[in-house]
XYZ file of C-alpha atoms in Angstrom:
784
model
C -62.817 -30.326 129.057
C -64.422 -28.007 131.602
C -62.310 -26.491 134.378
C -62.413 -29.120 137.121
C -61.197 -26.765 139.852
C -64.118 -24.428 139.129
C -66.561 -27.325 139.404
C -65.106 -28.398 142.751
C -65.203 -24.813 144.052
C -68.937 -24.704 143.316
C -69.670 -27.939 145.195
C -70.815 -28.325 148.782
C -68.503 -30.167 151.174
C -71.055 -32.974 151.501
C -71.151 -33.470 147.722
C -67.375 -33.406 147.419
C -67.141 -36.185 149.978
C -69.987 -38.100 148.335
C -68.462 -38.079 144.852
C -65.408 -39.834 146.273
C -67.523 -42.962 146.860
C -69.163 -44.961 144.099
C -72.812 -44.798 143.112
C -73.159 -48.589 142.989
C -71.040 -51.610 142.155
C -69.563 -50.321 138.891
C -70.388 -46.610 138.590
C -69.345 -43.322 140.064
C -71.988 -40.784 141.104
C -73.396 -38.255 138.669
C -74.313 -34.733 139.829
C -76.477 -33.044 137.231
C -76.492 -29.738 139.095
C -72.710 -29.505 138.643
C -72.646 -31.093 135.193
C -70.733 -34.128 136.463
C -71.479 -37.377 134.593
C -71.273 -40.930 135.932
C -68.358 -43.149 134.930
C -68.876 -46.876 134.298
C -65.926 -49.179 134.983
C -65.423 -52.928 134.836
C -62.796 -55.651 135.090
C -60.538 -56.181 132.132
C -57.002 -57.603 132.609
C -57.445 -59.844 129.538
C -60.849 -58.827 128.206
C -63.915 -56.849 129.180
C -66.232 -58.153 131.937
C -69.105 -55.715 131.819
C -72.019 -56.710 134.026
C -75.367 -55.061 133.380
C -76.807 -53.825 136.668
C -80.157 -55.566 136.150
C -78.494 -58.947 135.447
C -76.671 -59.177 138.762
C -73.262 -57.789 139.725
C -70.309 -59.097 141.688
C -66.554 -58.766 141.974
C -65.827 -62.483 141.520
C -66.986 -63.284 137.995
C -70.041 -65.259 139.136
C -72.815 -63.466 137.249
C -72.848 -63.361 133.470
C -71.376 -60.408 131.670
C -71.848 -58.896 128.225
C -70.017 -61.041 125.614
C -66.549 -59.762 124.722
C -63.262 -61.074 123.376
C -61.423 -63.319 125.804
C -57.757 -62.679 125.123
C -55.141 -64.983 126.668
C -54.699 -64.560 130.404
C -51.488 -62.774 131.352
C -49.774 -66.082 132.131
C -49.831 -66.699 128.359
C -49.554 -63.195 126.910
C -46.603 -62.410 129.192
C -44.748 -65.409 127.749
C -44.696 -63.503 124.461
C -42.166 -61.080 125.997
C -43.678 -58.575 123.573
C -44.786 -55.156 124.899
C -46.024 -54.181 121.420
C -48.383 -57.178 121.382
C -49.634 -56.198 124.847
C -50.286 -52.720 123.472
C -52.377 -54.172 120.645
C -54.403 -56.220 123.143
C -54.945 -53.174 125.354
C -56.087 -51.142 122.358
C -58.568 -53.852 121.302
C -60.001 -54.091 124.829
C -60.402 -50.301 124.845
C -62.312 -50.466 121.549
C -64.707 -52.976 123.104
C -64.986 -50.773 126.198
C -66.092 -47.836 124.046
C -68.523 -50.103 122.193
C -70.036 -51.153 125.532
C -70.006 -47.651 127.112
C -67.253 -48.435 129.590
C -64.915 -45.574 130.459
C -62.447 -47.343 132.729
C -60.920 -50.825 132.514
C -59.617 -52.445 135.711
C -56.282 -53.834 134.591
C -53.516 -54.800 134.163
C -52.260 -56.710 137.212
C -48.542 -56.178 137.836
C -48.030 -58.043 141.100
C -44.970 -60.256 141.304
C -45.325 -64.039 141.089
C -43.624 -64.676 144.388
C -44.732 -68.290 144.798
C -46.159 -70.720 142.201
C -49.168 -71.568 144.398
C -50.721 -68.085 144.433
C -54.256 -68.668 143.162
C -54.216 -65.529 141.051
C -50.845 -65.976 139.347
C -52.564 -66.510 135.996
C -53.612 -62.851 136.113
C -50.106 -61.489 136.757
C -47.147 -61.036 134.427
C -43.935 -62.383 135.888
C -41.626 -63.152 138.786
C -39.335 -60.442 137.387
C -40.218 -56.755 137.898
C -38.580 -55.485 134.688
C -40.487 -57.916 132.484
C -43.736 -57.355 134.410
C -43.354 -53.574 134.269
C -42.536 -53.385 130.549
C -45.449 -55.658 129.580
C -47.887 -53.828 131.856
C -46.747 -50.502 130.384
C -47.490 -51.773 126.886
C -50.975 -52.913 127.864
C -51.655 -49.554 129.518
C -50.481 -47.581 126.484
C -52.898 -49.540 124.331
C -55.909 -48.827 126.524
C -55.062 -45.173 127.072
C -54.430 -44.585 123.339
C -58.179 -44.856 122.746
C -59.122 -42.402 125.502
C -60.210 -45.153 127.887
C -58.744 -45.152 131.403
C -56.701 -48.097 132.650
C -56.270 -49.116 136.284
C -52.923 -50.636 137.235
C -53.363 -53.077 140.133
C -53.004 -54.246 142.932
C -50.747 -51.641 144.537
C -48.853 -53.145 146.352
C -47.532 -56.360 147.942
C -50.563 -58.469 146.980
C -48.960 -61.823 146.112
C -51.166 -64.346 147.901
C -54.905 -64.996 148.174
C -54.948 -66.455 151.696
C -56.477 -63.821 154.002
C -55.811 -61.281 151.240
C -58.341 -58.782 152.648
C -56.619 -58.442 156.033
C -53.150 -59.879 155.567
C -50.108 -57.749 156.355
C -47.309 -57.955 153.768
C -44.141 -57.635 155.849
C -41.001 -56.827 153.875
C -37.858 -54.736 154.210
C -37.427 -51.535 152.203
C -34.880 -53.003 149.814
C -37.134 -55.928 148.903
C -40.100 -53.627 148.478
C -38.226 -51.236 146.201
C -36.194 -53.690 144.104
C -38.851 -56.385 143.598
C -42.416 -55.444 144.560
C -42.575 -51.764 143.547
C -40.318 -51.729 140.480
C -42.903 -53.249 138.113
C -45.398 -50.579 139.152
C -42.780 -47.853 138.808
C -41.961 -48.880 135.238
C -45.655 -49.207 134.336
C -46.460 -45.778 135.792
C -43.542 -43.961 134.161
C -43.683 -45.676 130.756
C -47.377 -46.553 130.484
C -48.914 -43.513 132.227
C -52.123 -45.125 133.536
C -55.046 -42.866 134.431
C -55.674 -44.774 137.655
C -54.012 -47.055 140.179
C -55.945 -49.581 142.266
C -54.744 -49.938 145.847
C -54.520 -53.467 147.211
C -56.368 -55.246 150.016
C -53.465 -56.211 152.294
C -51.627 -53.959 154.646
C -48.081 -53.103 153.675
C -45.797 -53.145 156.715
C -48.679 -52.562 159.104
C -50.533 -49.847 157.167
C -53.576 -50.466 154.966
C -52.763 -49.598 151.353
C -55.785 -47.262 151.195
C -54.334 -45.277 154.123
C -50.667 -45.481 153.143
C -49.342 -41.934 152.773
C -45.798 -43.092 151.956
C -47.036 -45.497 149.270
C -49.743 -43.372 147.622
C -48.303 -39.930 148.273
C -44.550 -39.924 148.759
C -43.672 -42.733 146.338
C -46.475 -42.890 143.764
C -47.245 -39.195 143.326
C -44.200 -37.269 144.511
C -41.407 -39.623 143.463
C -42.878 -41.266 140.349
C -44.919 -38.279 139.170
C -48.288 -40.066 139.000
C -51.079 -37.528 138.414
C -54.075 -39.816 138.093
C -56.739 -41.218 140.397
C -56.325 -43.913 143.054
C -59.292 -46.262 143.442
C -59.654 -48.931 146.107
C -59.966 -52.573 145.290
C -63.576 -53.524 145.988
C -64.053 -53.214 149.739
C -60.416 -52.324 150.463
C -61.097 -48.941 152.078
C -60.047 -48.854 155.728
C -60.061 -45.389 157.340
C -61.737 -42.874 154.994
C -60.239 -39.901 156.819
C -56.655 -41.153 156.561
C -57.316 -42.274 152.974
C -58.271 -38.714 152.009
C -55.025 -37.493 153.539
C -53.031 -40.163 151.689
C -54.555 -39.449 148.281
C -56.844 -42.468 147.958
C -59.547 -40.833 145.836
C -62.399 -43.221 145.113
C -63.976 -45.795 147.446
C -65.546 -48.704 145.559
C -68.073 -50.182 145.422
C -70.631 -47.551 146.313
C -73.859 -47.724 148.251
C -72.681 -47.975 151.854
C -71.772 -44.293 152.446
C -68.879 -45.753 154.422
C -67.408 -43.158 156.820
C -68.777 -40.230 154.797
C -70.291 -38.650 157.934
C -67.035 -39.233 159.793
C -65.101 -37.405 157.058
C -67.551 -34.495 157.217
C -67.115 -34.217 161.002
C -63.321 -34.450 160.632
C -63.267 -31.448 158.281
C -65.479 -29.388 160.570
C -63.335 -30.235 163.600
C -60.094 -29.437 161.776
C -58.858 -33.019 161.868
C -59.022 -33.285 158.056
C -58.181 -30.570 155.548
C -60.844 -29.735 152.980
C -58.003 -29.316 150.477
C -57.322 -33.061 150.715
C -60.948 -33.751 149.805
C -60.820 -31.177 146.988
C -57.792 -32.916 145.472
C -59.510 -36.314 145.559
C -62.776 -34.940 144.150
C -60.916 -33.195 141.308
C -59.276 -36.450 140.234
C -62.581 -38.366 140.272
C -64.385 -35.655 138.283
C -61.551 -35.315 135.764
C -61.779 -39.025 135.024
C -65.564 -38.933 134.612
C -65.316 -36.004 132.177
C -62.606 -37.814 130.217
C -64.870 -40.869 129.860
C -67.809 -38.711 128.762
C -65.694 -37.185 125.986
C -64.329 -40.569 124.850
C -67.702 -42.303 124.762
C -69.232 -39.577 122.584
C -66.947 -40.629 119.728
C -68.366 -44.071 118.921
C -66.692 -46.161 116.224
C -67.379 -49.613 114.794
C -65.856 -52.388 116.894
C -64.468 -55.341 114.912
C -64.856 -58.332 117.251
C -63.788 -60.748 114.514
C -60.484 -58.891 114.110
C -60.063 -59.105 117.880
C -60.565 -62.880 117.727
C -57.729 -63.062 115.211
C -55.571 -60.949 117.530
C -56.456 -63.269 120.424
C -55.290 -66.219 118.313
C -52.026 -64.473 117.422
C -51.417 -63.677 121.087
C -52.088 -67.299 122.082
C -49.635 -68.500 119.436
C -46.977 -66.000 120.444
C -47.336 -66.868 124.131
C -47.166 -70.646 123.664
C -43.895 -72.054 125.032
C -42.210 -75.104 123.512
C -40.526 -76.660 126.553
C -39.178 -79.845 124.969
C -38.889 -81.221 121.433
C -36.831 -84.403 121.418
C -35.892 -85.847 118.032
C -37.742 -82.987 116.352
C -41.063 -84.764 116.871
C -42.752 -81.396 116.394
C -44.096 -80.048 114.174
C -46.415 -82.926 113.259
C -46.856 -83.948 109.645
C -50.284 -83.447 108.096
C -50.555 -87.125 107.092
C -49.354 -88.453 110.454
C -51.646 -90.825 112.357
C -52.269 -88.893 115.550
C -54.208 -89.775 118.692
C -55.463 -86.994 120.948
C -56.109 -87.901 124.570
C -57.636 -85.818 127.344
C -60.920 -84.051 128.091
C -59.210 -80.652 127.787
C -58.854 -81.230 124.032
C -62.594 -80.848 123.567
C -63.275 -78.504 126.507
C -60.078 -76.573 127.103
C -59.385 -74.450 130.140
C -58.749 -71.125 128.443
C -59.063 -68.527 131.239
C -58.840 -68.134 134.995
C -61.644 -68.034 137.550
C -62.703 -64.935 139.447
C -63.100 -61.257 138.665
C -61.288 -61.570 135.319
C -63.675 -64.265 134.007
C -64.930 -63.330 130.519
C -68.160 -64.276 128.781
C -66.297 -65.082 125.549
C -67.751 -64.007 122.198
C -66.830 -67.408 120.800
C -64.526 -70.266 121.759
C -62.486 -72.517 119.471
C -61.815 -75.966 120.972
C -58.662 -77.920 120.028
C -60.571 -80.920 118.662
C -62.406 -78.641 116.221
C -59.027 -78.087 114.542
C -57.724 -81.657 114.874
C -60.528 -83.404 112.930
C -58.466 -86.342 111.651
C -57.129 -87.401 115.039
C -58.266 -90.451 117.005
C -59.801 -89.183 120.252
C -60.008 -90.675 123.735
C -61.492 -88.820 126.720
C -58.889 -90.071 129.191
C -60.338 -88.138 132.131
C -63.291 -85.958 133.044
C -63.677 -82.195 133.449
C -62.399 -82.363 137.055
C -59.241 -84.255 136.125
C -60.472 -87.591 137.458
C -60.041 -90.823 135.516
C -61.100 -94.457 135.662
C -59.689 -97.775 134.509
C -62.165 -97.762 131.644
C -61.026 -94.288 130.509
C -57.362 -95.286 130.807
C -57.932 -98.434 128.772
C -59.620 -96.357 126.067
C -56.641 -93.964 126.036
C -54.224 -96.879 125.871
C -56.097 -98.336 122.869
C -55.953 -94.998 121.021
C -52.239 -94.668 121.792
C -51.524 -98.113 120.312
C -53.312 -97.231 117.066
C -51.379 -93.995 116.465
C -47.851 -93.052 115.436
C -47.900 -90.028 117.746
C -50.035 -89.269 120.819
C -50.860 -85.770 122.045
C -52.028 -85.712 125.677
C -53.953 -82.610 126.757
C -53.556 -82.053 130.512
C -53.516 -79.231 133.033
C -55.323 -77.727 135.990
C -59.136 -77.806 136.091
C -60.834 -74.700 137.459
C -61.256 -76.117 140.957
C -57.460 -76.211 141.381
C -56.667 -72.511 140.854
C -58.774 -69.407 141.204
C -58.957 -65.955 142.643
C -59.897 -66.208 146.307
C -57.711 -69.146 147.325
C -54.193 -70.445 146.781
C -53.315 -73.889 145.450
C -52.552 -76.551 148.053
C -49.707 -78.104 146.021
C -47.943 -77.842 142.667
C -49.126 -81.183 141.304
C -51.358 -81.935 138.357
C -54.553 -83.829 139.201
C -53.753 -87.441 139.982
C -55.967 -88.498 137.063
C -53.885 -86.466 134.612
C -50.598 -87.899 135.879
C -51.983 -91.440 135.669
C -53.200 -90.757 132.143
C -49.839 -89.352 131.014
C -47.947 -92.300 132.546
C -50.271 -94.872 130.932
C -49.935 -93.288 127.493
C -46.141 -92.913 127.798
C -45.827 -96.592 128.693
C -47.902 -97.470 125.618
C -46.408 -95.138 123.007
C -43.052 -93.384 123.537
C -43.880 -90.830 120.819
C -45.978 -88.811 123.217
C -46.400 -85.039 123.328
C -47.895 -83.388 126.417
C -49.757 -80.076 126.026
C -50.397 -78.217 129.287
C -53.240 -75.807 130.024
C -52.742 -74.182 133.442
C -52.182 -70.775 134.960
C -48.955 -71.522 136.827
C -46.083 -74.041 136.965
C -46.834 -77.680 137.760
C -44.601 -80.589 138.717
C -43.776 -82.673 135.643
C -42.199 -85.878 136.959
C -42.860 -87.529 133.565
C -41.009 -84.855 131.531
C -37.923 -86.981 130.808
C -40.068 -89.686 129.163
C -42.242 -87.349 127.062
C -40.879 -86.580 123.595
C -42.249 -83.020 123.621
C -43.945 -80.613 126.020
C -45.917 -77.524 124.968
C -47.156 -74.991 127.525
C -50.252 -73.082 126.393
C -51.020 -71.487 129.776
C -54.593 -70.142 129.611
C -54.726 -69.164 125.930
C -58.066 -67.361 125.629
C -60.982 -67.973 123.306
C -58.843 -68.753 120.232
C -56.653 -71.274 122.056
C -58.010 -74.239 120.090
C -56.885 -72.799 116.768
C -53.593 -71.666 118.253
C -52.562 -75.041 119.679
C -53.360 -76.786 116.368
C -51.221 -74.279 114.460
C -48.350 -74.783 116.913
C -48.542 -78.596 116.737
C -48.612 -78.712 112.937
C -46.030 -75.986 112.410
C -48.226 -73.355 110.809
C -46.819 -71.146 113.565
C -43.259 -71.348 114.845
C -43.395 -71.154 118.683
C -41.528 -68.205 120.165
C -42.820 -67.965 123.747
C -40.426 -67.736 126.697
C -41.315 -68.562 130.296
C -42.029 -65.469 132.372
C -41.490 -67.502 135.544
C -39.221 -70.370 136.601
C -40.580 -73.923 136.795
C -39.101 -75.706 139.835
C -38.903 -79.495 139.676
C -40.878 -79.790 142.900
C -42.630 -77.314 145.171
C -40.191 -77.917 148.026
C -37.486 -76.288 145.882
C -39.316 -72.955 146.123
C -37.725 -70.759 148.786
C -41.037 -69.802 150.438
C -42.561 -73.293 150.359
C -42.296 -73.713 154.141
C -44.196 -70.558 155.007
C -46.157 -69.222 152.017
C -49.874 -68.825 152.847
C -49.412 -70.692 156.133
C -50.174 -67.686 158.340
C -52.540 -64.733 158.148
C -49.680 -62.284 157.597
C -47.373 -62.638 154.609
C -43.758 -62.564 155.782
C -41.430 -61.987 152.854
C -38.608 -63.747 154.663
C -36.725 -64.516 151.442
C -36.237 -60.812 150.757
C -35.091 -60.049 147.218
C -34.599 -63.737 146.388
C -37.763 -64.341 144.423
C -37.927 -66.700 141.420
C -34.718 -67.133 139.436
C -32.920 -64.753 141.780
C -33.194 -67.512 144.401
C -32.938 -70.623 142.216
C -29.752 -69.408 140.515
C -27.997 -68.359 143.713
C -29.070 -71.519 145.575
C -27.991 -73.708 142.646
C -31.380 -75.414 142.373
C -32.119 -77.710 139.464
C -35.190 -76.596 137.527
C -37.595 -78.240 135.147
C -37.225 -75.123 132.987
C -35.555 -71.787 133.830
C -36.858 -68.237 133.591
C -36.825 -66.946 130.026
C -36.678 -70.451 128.520
C -38.462 -71.491 125.340
C -37.567 -73.465 122.222
C -38.276 -72.836 118.551
C -38.597 -74.923 115.388
C -35.500 -73.104 114.184
C -32.201 -72.244 115.913
C -30.297 -69.063 116.739
C -26.649 -68.139 117.226
C -25.359 -65.208 119.311
C -22.098 -63.453 118.477
C -20.075 -60.252 118.642
C -21.151 -58.812 121.976
C -19.845 -55.259 122.242
C -20.076 -52.929 125.230
C -19.024 -49.346 124.532
C -19.796 -47.201 127.554
C -23.550 -47.519 128.029
C -24.123 -48.877 124.511
C -24.455 -52.628 124.061
C -24.809 -54.474 120.758
C -25.017 -58.168 119.875
C -25.559 -60.077 116.653
C -28.199 -62.797 116.427
C -28.402 -65.164 113.453
C -31.158 -67.574 112.486
C -29.177 -70.749 111.769
C -32.173 -73.004 111.154
C -34.258 -73.776 108.089
C -37.318 -71.600 108.751
C -38.185 -68.097 109.913
C -38.767 -67.479 113.590
C -38.697 -65.052 116.520
C -36.105 -64.891 119.277
C -36.185 -62.880 122.497
C -32.720 -61.509 123.240
C -32.209 -61.141 126.997
C -29.604 -58.986 128.760
C -28.691 -59.678 132.384
C -26.258 -57.919 134.709
C -24.150 -60.177 136.926
C -22.872 -58.676 140.169
C -20.014 -59.425 142.543
C -20.849 -61.896 145.289
C -18.141 -60.887 147.791
C -19.742 -57.704 149.085
C -23.303 -56.642 149.962
C -25.587 -59.536 149.086
C -27.147 -59.542 145.611
C -28.651 -62.030 143.166
C -26.101 -63.576 140.821
C -27.822 -62.037 137.815
C -30.832 -59.873 137.078
C -32.755 -59.197 133.862
C -32.300 -55.610 132.757
C -33.259 -55.463 129.056
C -34.865 -57.654 126.400
C -36.030 -57.390 122.803
C -38.024 -59.757 120.609
C -36.887 -59.924 116.991
C -38.069 -61.709 113.837
C -35.487 -63.376 111.604
C -35.826 -65.070 108.232
C -33.741 -68.231 107.855
C -30.092 -67.299 107.480
C -30.738 -63.677 108.488
C -28.589 -61.826 111.030
C -29.683 -58.782 113.010
C -27.857 -56.504 115.403
C -29.739 -55.869 118.632
C -28.856 -52.778 120.640
C -29.458 -51.841 124.272
C -28.607 -48.724 126.274
C -27.525 -49.213 129.886
C -28.258 -46.811 132.725
C -27.197 -46.436 136.352
C -30.476 -48.048 137.439
C -29.392 -51.294 135.743
C -26.576 -51.588 138.291
C -28.349 -50.113 141.309
C -29.592 -51.547 144.559
C -31.694 -49.848 147.235
C -29.852 -48.590 150.315
C -31.864 -45.610 151.587
C -32.076 -44.638 147.926
C -30.878 -46.028 144.581
C -27.113 -46.560 144.726
C -24.557 -47.959 142.295
C -21.830 -49.885 144.041
C -18.495 -49.191 142.400
C -16.837 -52.294 140.981
C -16.856 -55.037 138.369
C -20.012 -56.272 136.642
C -20.652 -58.629 133.747
C -22.990 -57.793 130.896
C -24.487 -61.134 129.836
C -26.625 -61.831 126.761
C -28.447 -64.978 125.716
C -31.731 -66.830 125.329
C -32.694 -67.424 128.985
C -31.426 -66.889 132.516
C -29.293 -70.061 132.371
C -28.107 -69.834 128.788
C -26.001 -66.692 128.485
C -23.183 -67.562 126.089
C -21.843 -64.006 125.718
C -20.374 -62.040 128.631
C -18.246 -58.939 128.934
C -16.706 -57.667 132.143
C -17.002 -53.931 132.752
C -16.180 -51.477 135.531
C -18.853 -49.157 136.883
C -18.089 -46.109 138.974
C -20.267 -45.428 141.970
C -20.458 -45.500 145.745
C -18.891 -47.597 148.465
C -21.856 -49.272 150.183
C -21.882 -50.666 153.699
C -22.387 -54.378 154.317
C -24.797 -54.955 157.224
C -23.441 -57.027 160.117
C -26.353 -59.478 160.019
C -25.444 -60.538 156.464
C -22.382 -62.610 157.408
C -23.265 -66.294 157.428
C -26.958 -65.596 156.813
C -29.307 -67.081 154.222
C -29.046 -63.878 152.196
C -25.317 -64.299 151.667
C -25.549 -67.582 149.734
C -29.221 -68.708 149.705
C -28.399 -71.932 151.514
C -30.951 -73.396 153.885
C -33.995 -71.397 154.904
C -34.428 -67.716 155.890
C -34.312 -67.097 159.626
C -36.911 -64.920 161.384
C -34.350 -63.379 163.747
C -32.079 -62.285 160.887
C -35.111 -61.163 158.875
C -36.104 -58.889 161.759
C -32.627 -57.346 161.757
C -32.953 -56.711 158.031
C -36.443 -55.325 158.625
C -35.189 -53.077 161.409
C -37.892 -54.091 163.891
C -39.462 -57.053 165.647
C -42.422 -58.754 164.026
C -45.393 -59.157 166.368
C -48.580 -60.642 164.875
C -51.819 -59.115 166.090
C -53.451 -61.198 168.801
C -56.990 -62.327 168.060
C -59.181 -62.469 171.153
C -62.756 -61.822 172.157
C -63.391 -58.315 173.401
C -60.853 -56.750 171.032
C -62.445 -57.478 167.662
C -62.540 -54.510 165.303
C -63.924 -53.675 161.849
C -60.682 -55.274 160.582
C -61.607 -58.655 162.091
C -63.033 -61.478 159.980
C -65.892 -63.914 160.450
C -63.433 -66.787 160.001
C -61.245 -65.803 162.945
C -64.038 -64.509 165.190
C -66.157 -67.677 164.877
C -63.571 -69.512 166.960
C -64.546 -67.288 169.900
C -68.050 -66.060 169.158
C -71.374 -67.909 168.873
C -72.928 -65.089 166.821
C -70.098 -65.397 164.281
C -70.462 -69.198 164.123
C -74.135 -68.678 163.354
C -73.217 -66.028 160.788
C -70.691 -68.367 159.145
C -73.314 -71.119 158.825
C -75.811 -68.641 157.404
C -73.266 -67.439 154.844
C -72.551 -71.043 153.821
C -76.247 -71.673 153.201
C -76.728 -68.492 151.192
C -73.634 -69.113 149.067
C -74.583 -72.770 148.535
C -77.904 -71.732 146.991
C -76.063 -70.105 144.104
C -73.419 -72.844 143.768
C -75.284 -76.076 143.093
C -77.382 -76.089 146.244
C -74.881 -77.645 148.649
C -71.965 -76.685 150.851
C -69.021 -77.962 148.801
C -65.505 -76.654 149.397
C -64.302 -78.642 146.362
C -66.464 -76.392 144.187
C -64.135 -73.516 143.164
C -67.020 -71.044 142.870
C -68.299 -71.886 146.368
C -64.798 -71.840 147.851
C -63.932 -68.529 146.195
C -67.083 -66.783 147.432
C -66.748 -68.184 150.945
C -63.121 -67.108 151.275
C -63.994 -63.650 149.947
C -66.733 -63.253 152.553
C -65.537 -64.985 155.730
C -61.874 -63.994 155.252
C -62.852 -60.382 154.571
C -62.966 -57.748 157.326
C -66.286 -56.537 158.705
C -65.738 -53.139 157.053
C -65.439 -54.883 153.681
C -68.748 -56.675 154.248
C -70.276 -53.297 154.957
C -68.789 -51.613 151.863
C -69.135 -54.421 149.319
C -72.577 -55.318 150.622
C -73.735 -51.709 150.395
C -74.833 -51.937 154.046
C -75.532 -48.636 155.758
C -76.100 -47.952 159.418
C -75.540 -50.137 162.437
C -76.007 -53.738 161.275
C -72.326 -54.635 160.960
C -71.141 -52.509 163.919
C -73.927 -54.082 165.994
C -72.880 -57.606 165.120
C -69.302 -56.682 165.994
C -70.433 -55.553 169.462
C -72.206 -58.894 169.919
C -69.089 -60.813 168.838
C -67.152 -58.902 171.488
C -69.616 -60.134 174.095
C -71.803 -57.005 174.295
C -75.175 -58.427 173.268
C -77.409 -55.565 174.348
C -74.982 -52.907 173.087
C -75.030 -54.665 169.757
C -78.836 -54.769 169.593
C -79.058 -51.069 170.467
C -76.410 -50.220 167.849
C -78.340 -52.131 165.192
C -81.663 -50.498 166.114
C -80.158 -46.996 166.158
C -78.404 -47.632 162.868
């Protein structure tokens, strides 16, 4: 590879600034005079979404892309608890990237599943940062092993879709470090991604693109990251501050956003040219890496990738219930299959990760001998006629398999779910079938937990998540026992949404207040003593396992696991550390290590883990181990830990903050209190006031239209334009329409300018008009 510093030294200041913005929607700029090639990038958290420029491009998965393998979404692959499998998937995606001349894949997503209603949860790994980080690291290693660049996203604090472009994620330092940064830290240190994508929201009042502490102090200096930082599409705020902070590449290109301002800032001494040099070097280094990789073309075996996609779907399937051993089904059993999803399954999420799958296997294609009844339509609606048909099929069969889940309109990038319920039609269908035939199995296809009020009556429940293009084959193999299920839930399933700690305030306001602090997922449910449908780490098998002989010798832990059933199977051994509850507040237990093992029937294996200080640490102005007693706990899920050993750990004496006594954080009873949260935060929270005359490039059409006629007109115009591409009508029940509208009208004016490739004074002029300066706005637009 040519000397990048020499290339940068030969470049003009204008060109160095220019190369730090994209050429178009998916490419970086090429400069032939310096020998700098263009780099093509595309989405890819569970498969490649390459859009050809001439066929239409977007960041929301609307326009068609080149066919590629649709692997299971992360909601399914993460339930495998298998970093090696994630590495295989990453490697396969990289092979397809090389085949399609893509040098950089935008994935994986490592944001924490803070609340089950986040519309993009299907794209993320877990509610637990250790599990999320280890799986993301595996995926990254796979991509990078082929010479393709990965892009770990969305850094950081991006756990809701509501007002995601301008929201402010407000959290205390301990919560940020222990929960929302740890997954990224693990992925960076163990996966070594070439790039990081900064998120849309602000983090504690500072845009992620401008965040010197986040991108410089933590990411580069503390974690040792040496790669490139790219913005999420339209996430750039202040280009001058972003250069200072180490945000290298502004995407998409075409708008020349703040390039002239950066040039002036260098000439005036406000911005150091060295900061621009550093950013330019990282962009060029990545482009040269891609050029080298893409010269070495090899045959890409898409059929082998389909088989891998099937294996991943099987390994990520979670058996949640299996009463009376009703599963696996017998080949000669008279089976009825009910539900539209069985012939048109929901196998991936909606939005920027949407794949144009090479091929798709539907469940009914692999259940040819079953009686079939539609039961409901593609939107989850049913009718008395459909229910009667389902009831008839259920009466004729020994066993009924109901396929249910969330249709696309219920969950998508761009908006959060309104509740945790299945469609009413699906619940009615399940109830009708259960009342007709008690031997009923429910198979769920959805990207996040749902309320299952019928679970006690169903004989079995299988969670497929969003299983990718081979999901039809996979679910048939699971049902008939050709594959022994081994998936474990990567997130807790509360019985009802109200049991979630953030249910009263999640996505209810523009800013995201992380009032619950470190008590996310099982960390809250366990401490609050909440009943769950199924706990974190839970998943059954067609065989059984026995744990014994836990030994802790210094930092070395060993445990024996025996397969006590009558067939081979996989078990994920989970190690948690339990902490004292009579000092500084902590979760009762936290996952620290895990390992997935394969055991023949009757076989015993010894699983070993090595502990470190970090396993016992909390954040108090740095990582600190509190001296005292801890329990090392091993078992099959967060609420089934049969083996425990008490140990003593040396360390520091930590102070207990005064505000802790009697607060929510001490025992997780009741709801978090804003006043106590502010004490934990160390400052008062004051939301920005929205009023005419003070709108900025950070303001949105949605909030300004309440005060401005020009923005109301603009909103109506946007609705009409979007409707043309979404069935011809304004329909907020259409997930595609809703997603595009939220991405436009909830995005800041600067994002419209960047993502729309709009140069000059159009957007600034409209902003002047919205602020009540009509003639100023017209002049600004004309001059621009």
